[in-house]
């Protein structure tokens, strides 16, 4: 394992670098996300994403907010408590742009995760494990 990779792992493992439960409880956003690039073993930083809510009557999606993941692969403050209501949501991750910025090709141009919020007083987390190797090429005869 490379020294660079070991240093990155150290930053996620050592207690002095961990976020305390108290700090997490003070977070203003009831919805969090964390993107991990499993192909390279690093956080999925600088990935564009958007959050949408589905209209119950028309089933149309309304854009709530857009953001970009930080150096740790997180996008804090994607929605405020007062905008977070019960309903069906989707989070769209722009994976093609992300892999292109790294000089890599990918199979999935974007990833959408659709989920239902029944109790908006709770906190929810949407993780994404990402790899550009999530496909196989077959050339049959």
XYZ file of C-alpha atoms in Angstrom:
141
model
C 0.000 0.000 0.000
C 1.403 3.419 -0.915
C 2.467 5.938 1.702
C -0.068 8.430 0.330
C -2.917 5.934 0.756
C -1.760 5.074 4.284
C -1.763 8.774 5.199
C -5.327 9.137 3.887
C -6.463 6.123 5.907
C -4.753 7.511 9.001
C -6.813 10.704 8.660
C -10.032 8.690 8.809
C -9.009 6.308 11.597
C -7.164 8.277 14.290
C -9.414 9.560 17.112
C -8.153 13.149 16.946
C -9.413 13.373 13.358
C -12.860 11.897 13.989
C -15.930 14.074 14.227
C -17.502 13.808 17.659
C -21.057 12.577 18.098
C -21.853 15.936 19.706
C -20.626 17.799 16.616
C -22.721 15.536 14.404
C -25.785 16.159 16.572
C -25.291 19.912 16.142
C -25.446 19.608 12.344
C -28.184 21.801 10.913
C -29.005 19.540 7.976
C -31.308 16.585 8.690
C -29.994 14.882 5.537
C -26.349 14.004 4.956
C -24.395 12.170 2.291
C -20.922 10.697 1.969
C -19.346 9.616 -1.330
C -16.445 7.161 -1.221
C -14.367 6.335 -4.291
C -13.734 2.651 -3.631
C -11.671 2.202 -6.807
C -8.998 4.584 -5.507
C -9.694 4.275 -1.782
C -10.362 7.997 -1.295
C -13.349 10.253 -0.572
C -15.348 11.285 -3.642
C -14.484 14.977 -3.468
C -15.650 17.711 -5.847
C -18.652 15.753 -7.131
C -21.677 17.759 -8.194
C -24.998 16.576 -6.798
C -28.580 17.724 -6.553
C -31.509 17.056 -4.254
C -35.084 16.823 -5.571
C -38.536 16.237 -4.042
C -41.374 14.484 -5.862
C -44.752 16.207 -6.135
C -47.398 13.774 -4.831
C -50.045 14.916 -7.326
C -48.040 15.079 -10.556
C -45.064 12.822 -9.718
C -42.842 15.578 -11.160
C -39.476 16.233 -9.489
C -38.719 19.685 -8.069
C -35.132 20.759 -7.562
C -34.490 21.709 -3.932
C -30.749 22.375 -3.927
C -27.444 21.658 -5.638
C -24.037 21.206 -4.115
C -20.556 19.782 -4.459
C -18.898 17.287 -2.151
C -16.063 18.621 -0.032
C -12.575 17.120 0.432
C -14.064 14.414 2.677
C -16.740 13.460 0.101
C -19.564 15.102 2.068
C -22.010 17.843 1.125
C -23.083 19.577 4.340
C -26.207 21.702 4.439
C -27.923 20.197 1.404
C -31.339 20.940 2.963
C -32.468 22.936 5.988
C -34.707 21.597 8.736
C -37.610 23.871 7.779
C -37.591 22.671 4.120
C -37.302 18.999 5.080
C -40.797 17.523 4.972
C -42.213 14.029 4.566
C -42.173 12.790 0.990
C -40.209 11.071 -1.747
C -36.768 12.497 -2.536
C -33.931 11.728 -4.893
C -30.294 12.624 -4.725
C -28.531 12.763 -8.095
C -24.750 12.364 -8.222
C -22.970 13.536 -11.404
C -20.542 10.633 -11.703
C -19.485 11.148 -15.355
C -18.204 14.650 -14.605
C -16.439 13.339 -11.510
C -14.589 10.535 -13.333
C -13.811 12.803 -16.285
C -12.149 15.287 -13.904
C -9.905 12.421 -12.778
C -9.077 11.442 -16.360
C -11.102 8.229 -16.108
C -13.977 6.734 -18.075
C -17.080 5.421 -16.367
C -20.085 3.254 -17.080
C -22.752 5.204 -15.185
C -23.083 8.874 -16.286
C -24.998 9.658 -13.087
C -26.413 7.861 -10.060
C -29.837 8.622 -8.622
C -30.859 7.362 -5.207
C -34.592 7.624 -4.489
C -35.800 7.410 -0.889
C -38.865 8.100 1.252
C -38.899 10.329 4.320
C -41.716 9.431 6.702
C -40.518 11.306 9.801
C -38.706 14.569 8.985
C -37.814 15.072 12.658
C -35.191 12.310 12.286
C -31.772 12.518 10.618
C -31.048 10.512 7.467
C -27.815 9.554 5.688
C -27.384 8.666 1.994
C -24.022 6.963 1.350
C -22.596 6.260 -2.116
C -19.800 3.784 -2.756
C -18.406 4.563 -6.170
C -16.236 2.698 -8.663
C -15.673 3.255 -12.345
C -15.109 -0.509 -12.685
C -18.762 -1.412 -12.096
C -19.254 -2.975 -15.479
C -17.838 -5.663 -17.728
C -17.183 -5.644 -21.427
C -18.153 -8.736 -23.375
C -17.368 -9.280 -27.018
C -19.043 -12.502 -27.994
C -18.851 -14.208 -31.351
